[in-house]
Amino acid sequence: MPDVSGIRRLHRERFGQEPEVFMAPGRVNLIGEHTDYADGFVMPAAINFATLAAVSPAADRNATLFSRNFNESVSLSLDLIGEHGSHHWSDYPFGVLSVLQQERISVPGFHLTLDGDVPLGAGLSSSASIEVASMLAMLHVAGVELPLPKVALLCQRAENDYVGAPCGIMDQFVSCCGAADHALLLDCRSLGYRLAPIPKHLSLVICNTMVKHSHAGGEYGTRRAEVEEGTAILRRHRPEIRLLRDATVDDLKRWGHEMPPNVLKRCRHIITDSNRTVAAADALEAKDLATVGRLMAEAHASYRDDFEASCPEADIMVELANKLEGCVGARLTGGGFGGCTVNLVESNHAAQFAASISAAYEKATGIHPEIYQSRASAGAHKVGQDVVVSHR
């Protein structure tokens, strides 16, 4: 987590005011990819990489942002926020402000300082952590409290409409509602959830392939369109199918021949991965780690072969992980097309696992990876005066 005392000091130096500070974590998804916008199930965990937002009121009607990561300041009149972004980092906080304005929540002028250590473009949801931290900060200066699930929905809307990235609800929801030492099984239709314990003798080792991706368009948008095409075909036969959450593997067996081959594969991944996700939560609760590992392996194969959202580097990383001592399960996580793998590793082997996989991956690909060791962490909240030392 970034340095709390550092962001307080930076904010005081720039704006001459003592801020309140809010934290929102990134996330790693243990299982369930691209199932969220199909109203299916996902099982992410919040991680101890986060965005901090320091905020104080301004005397004028401007929203002034400073990003420590980009070393850049941006200021806009509250009357000029608009409804669409400009493909700039400020789209995330300004998008949040735009949505709050649409909700008729009167946010006065403010100064906002942002600092985060969620790796960008790695599939660990840096965007959601920025949105959630920014929204909690803006709600504070507005004097308004909202339930965290509502905050998640509004942040998702900001990313969908203002940023232009067609994400589902998972990233923002777990950033808001994650819990220490637990994964979160989320029903993306009802937003009901239950916590699945991650045994304390296991660590989350996240391996960054260093292959970057963007969700705003490109392959992510193409896959989502393919899923919608398949859903529409099934709906012709079963009108009660609103989204793939309502469809079954048997439906694909009956009517999949009407779909283009790529569309059939996309739908098969989402339906089966949603089923695997519920099974993995049950296995965690039962402390059946062998089943968790098997389901993660099946999920990666489906993501690679049916959704075709992996890449050679990620496949190599997963293959290497499964050969190392202490590895319970490994798979590509996040939106796909690069990013990170998530590995459940016995904690007493985690340090050696990290060193071994880094060396082996670099030898195989010529790319030096970044390896992050984490535990499942708490969701978004206001941060007290205590100092948190950065681990960057």
PDB file of N, CA and C in Angstrom, residues 169-206:
ATOM      1  N   ILE A 169     -19.155  -5.531 -13.215  1.00  0.00           N
ATOM      2  CA  ILE A 169     -19.221  -4.976 -11.875  1.00  0.00           C
ATOM      3  C   ILE A 169     -18.129  -5.509 -10.947  1.00  0.00           C
ATOM      4  N   MET A 170     -17.451  -6.581 -11.321  1.00  0.00           N
ATOM      5  CA  MET A 170     -16.567  -7.269 -10.381  1.00  0.00           C
ATOM      6  C   MET A 170     -15.504  -6.360  -9.771  1.00  0.00           C
ATOM      7  N   ASP A 171     -14.774  -5.621 -10.594  1.00  0.00           N
ATOM      8  CA  ASP A 171     -13.606  -4.892 -10.103  1.00  0.00           C
ATOM      9  C   ASP A 171     -13.994  -3.875  -9.036  1.00  0.00           C
ATOM     10  N   GLN A 172     -14.993  -3.078  -9.351  1.00  0.00           N
ATOM     11  CA  GLN A 172     -15.415  -2.051  -8.405  1.00  0.00           C
ATOM     12  C   GLN A 172     -16.028  -2.669  -7.151  1.00  0.00           C
ATOM     13  N   PHE A 173     -16.748  -3.778  -7.309  1.00  0.00           N
ATOM     14  CA  PHE A 173     -17.435  -4.360  -6.157  1.00  0.00           C
ATOM     15  C   PHE A 173     -16.433  -4.910  -5.144  1.00  0.00           C
ATOM     16  N   VAL A 174     -15.448  -5.632  -5.590  1.00  0.00           N
ATOM     17  CA  VAL A 174     -14.501  -6.199  -4.621  1.00  0.00           C
ATOM     18  C   VAL A 174     -13.599  -5.113  -4.051  1.00  0.00           C
ATOM     19  N   SER A 175     -13.313  -4.066  -4.826  1.00  0.00           N
ATOM     20  CA  SER A 175     -12.565  -2.950  -4.268  1.00  0.00           C
ATOM     21  C   SER A 175     -13.336  -2.312  -3.121  1.00  0.00           C
ATOM     22  N   CYS A 176     -14.647  -2.284  -3.238  1.00  0.00           N
ATOM     23  CA  CYS A 176     -15.488  -1.738  -2.171  1.00  0.00           C
ATOM     24  C   CYS A 176     -15.671  -2.721  -1.013  1.00  0.00           C
ATOM     25  N   CYS A 177     -15.925  -3.981  -1.303  1.00  0.00           N
ATOM     26  CA  CYS A 177     -16.461  -4.913  -0.304  1.00  0.00           C
ATOM     27  C   CYS A 177     -15.544  -6.077   0.034  1.00  0.00           C
ATOM     28  N   GLY A 178     -14.306  -6.062  -0.431  1.00  0.00           N
ATOM     29  CA  GLY A 178     -13.382  -7.146  -0.116  1.00  0.00           C
ATOM     30  C   GLY A 178     -13.126  -7.274   1.372  1.00  0.00           C
ATOM     31  N   ALA A 179     -12.645  -8.438   1.771  1.00  0.00           N
ATOM     32  CA  ALA A 179     -12.384  -8.717   3.190  1.00  0.00           C
ATOM     33  C   ALA A 179     -11.032  -9.397   3.336  1.00  0.00           C
ATOM     34  N   ALA A 180     -10.340  -9.089   4.424  1.00  0.00           N
ATOM     35  CA  ALA A 180      -9.038  -9.684   4.680  1.00  0.00           C
ATOM     36  C   ALA A 180      -9.150 -11.200   4.788  1.00  0.00           C
ATOM     37  N   ASP A 181      -8.187 -11.911   4.184  1.00  0.00           N
ATOM     38  CA  ASP A 181      -8.069 -13.369   4.262  1.00  0.00           C
ATOM     39  C   ASP A 181      -9.264 -14.104   3.659  1.00  0.00           C
ATOM     40  N   HIS A 182      -9.958 -13.452   2.743  1.00  0.00           N
ATOM     41  CA  HIS A 182     -11.104 -14.087   2.086  1.00  0.00           C
ATOM     42  C   HIS A 182     -11.154 -13.704   0.612  1.00  0.00           C
ATOM     43  N   ALA A 183     -11.604 -14.640  -0.195  1.00  0.00           N
ATOM     44  CA  ALA A 183     -12.082 -14.312  -1.529  1.00  0.00           C
ATOM     45  C   ALA A 183     -13.570 -13.981  -1.414  1.00  0.00           C
ATOM     46  N   LEU A 184     -14.096 -13.356  -2.444  1.00  0.00           N
ATOM     47  CA  LEU A 184     -15.493 -12.920  -2.424  1.00  0.00           C
ATOM     48  C   LEU A 184     -16.225 -13.538  -3.605  1.00  0.00           C
ATOM     49  N   LEU A 185     -17.131 -14.472  -3.327  1.00  0.00           N
ATOM     50  CA  LEU A 185     -17.956 -15.056  -4.390  1.00  0.00           C
ATOM     51  C   LEU A 185     -19.126 -14.123  -4.627  1.00  0.00           C
ATOM     52  N   LEU A 186     -19.148 -13.509  -5.804  1.00  0.00           N
ATOM     53  CA  LEU A 186     -20.151 -12.494  -6.120  1.00  0.00           C
ATOM     54  C   LEU A 186     -21.109 -13.000  -7.180  1.00  0.00           C
ATOM     55  N   ASP A 187     -22.394 -12.913  -6.884  1.00  0.00           N
ATOM     56  CA  ASP A 187     -23.446 -13.135  -7.865  1.00  0.00           C
ATOM     57  C   ASP A 187     -23.655 -11.798  -8.579  1.00  0.00           C
ATOM     58  N   CYS A 188     -23.223 -11.704  -9.811  1.00  0.00           N
ATOM     59  CA  CYS A 188     -23.232 -10.425 -10.511  1.00  0.00           C
ATOM     60  C   CYS A 188     -24.632  -9.982 -10.923  1.00  0.00           C
ATOM     61  N   ARG A 189     -25.625 -10.822 -10.759  1.00  0.00           N
ATOM     62  CA  ARG A 189     -27.005 -10.408 -11.028  1.00  0.00           C
ATOM     63  C   ARG A 189     -27.619  -9.756  -9.795  1.00  0.00           C
ATOM     64  N   SER A 190     -27.600 -10.446  -8.688  1.00  0.00           N
ATOM     65  CA  SER A 190     -28.246  -9.929  -7.477  1.00  0.00           C
ATOM     66  C   SER A 190     -27.331  -9.041  -6.649  1.00  0.00           C
ATOM     67  N   LEU A 191     -26.021  -9.112  -6.909  1.00  0.00           N
ATOM     68  CA  LEU A 191     -24.977  -8.498  -6.090  1.00  0.00           C
ATOM     69  C   LEU A 191     -24.952  -9.074  -4.673  1.00  0.00           C
ATOM     70  N   GLY A 192     -25.573 -10.222  -4.504  1.00  0.00           N
ATOM     71  CA  GLY A 192     -25.380 -10.966  -3.276  1.00  0.00           C
ATOM     72  C   GLY A 192     -24.006 -11.613  -3.300  1.00  0.00           C
ATOM     73  N   TYR A 193     -23.416 -11.753  -2.130  1.00  0.00           N
ATOM     74  CA  TYR A 193     -22.080 -12.357  -2.096  1.00  0.00           C
ATOM     75  C   TYR A 193     -21.877 -13.103  -0.792  1.00  0.00           C
ATOM     76  N   ARG A 194     -20.917 -14.013  -0.841  1.00  0.00           N
ATOM     77  CA  ARG A 194     -20.464 -14.676   0.372  1.00  0.00           C
ATOM     78  C   ARG A 194     -18.950 -14.738   0.341  1.00  0.00           C
ATOM     79  N   LEU A 195     -18.367 -14.766   1.524  1.00  0.00           N
ATOM     80  CA  LEU A 195     -16.920 -14.782   1.644  1.00  0.00           C
ATOM     81  C   LEU A 195     -16.425 -16.215   1.751  1.00  0.00           C
ATOM     82  N   ALA A 196     -15.405 -16.530   0.983  1.00  0.00           N
ATOM     83  CA  ALA A 196     -14.803 -17.863   1.005  1.00  0.00           C
ATOM     84  C   ALA A 196     -13.412 -17.740   1.602  1.00  0.00           C
ATOM     85  N   PRO A 197     -13.126 -18.436   2.699  1.00  0.00           N
ATOM     86  CA  PRO A 197     -11.840 -18.245   3.374  1.00  0.00           C
ATOM     87  C   PRO A 197     -10.673 -18.788   2.564  1.00  0.00           C
ATOM     88  N   ILE A 198      -9.615 -17.983   2.497  1.00  0.00           N
ATOM     89  CA  ILE A 198      -8.354 -18.439   1.928  1.00  0.00           C
ATOM     90  C   ILE A 198      -7.489 -18.887   3.097  1.00  0.00           C
ATOM     91  N   PRO A 199      -7.116 -20.156   3.159  1.00  0.00           N
ATOM     92  CA  PRO A 199      -6.350 -20.646   4.318  1.00  0.00           C
ATOM     93  C   PRO A 199      -5.131 -19.779   4.598  1.00  0.00           C
ATOM     94  N   LYS A 200      -4.853 -19.560   5.877  1.00  0.00           N
ATOM     95  CA  LYS A 200      -3.785 -18.652   6.255  1.00  0.00           C
ATOM     96  C   LYS A 200      -2.406 -19.159   5.843  1.00  0.00           C
ATOM     97  N   HIS A 201      -2.298 -20.464   5.541  1.00  0.00           N
ATOM     98  CA  HIS A 201      -0.991 -20.968   5.124  1.00  0.00           C
ATOM     99  C   HIS A 201      -0.760 -20.803   3.627  1.00  0.00           C
ATOM    100  N   LEU A 202      -1.703 -20.111   2.934  1.00  0.00           N
ATOM    101  CA  LEU A 202      -1.537 -19.860   1.511  1.00  0.00           C
ATOM    102  C   LEU A 202      -1.296 -18.382   1.245  1.00  0.00           C
ATOM    103  N   SER A 203      -0.478 -18.108   0.247  1.00  0.00           N
ATOM    104  CA  SER A 203      -0.227 -16.737  -0.210  1.00  0.00           C
ATOM    105  C   SER A 203      -0.728 -16.583  -1.643  1.00  0.00           C
ATOM    106  N   LEU A 204      -1.051 -15.349  -1.993  1.00  0.00           N
ATOM    107  CA  LEU A 204      -1.339 -14.998  -3.379  1.00  0.00           C
ATOM    108  C   LEU A 204      -0.042 -14.490  -3.999  1.00  0.00           C
ATOM    109  N   VAL A 205       0.467 -15.212  -4.976  1.00  0.00           N
ATOM    110  CA  VAL A 205       1.638 -14.751  -5.708  1.00  0.00           C
ATOM    111  C   VAL A 205       1.164 -14.376  -7.111  1.00  0.00           C
ATOM    112  N   ILE A 206       1.347 -13.122  -7.439  1.00  0.00           N
ATOM    113  CA  ILE A 206       0.845 -12.576  -8.703  1.00  0.00           C
ATOM    114  C   ILE A 206       2.047 -12.326  -9.599  1.00  0.00           C
TER     115      ILE A 206
END
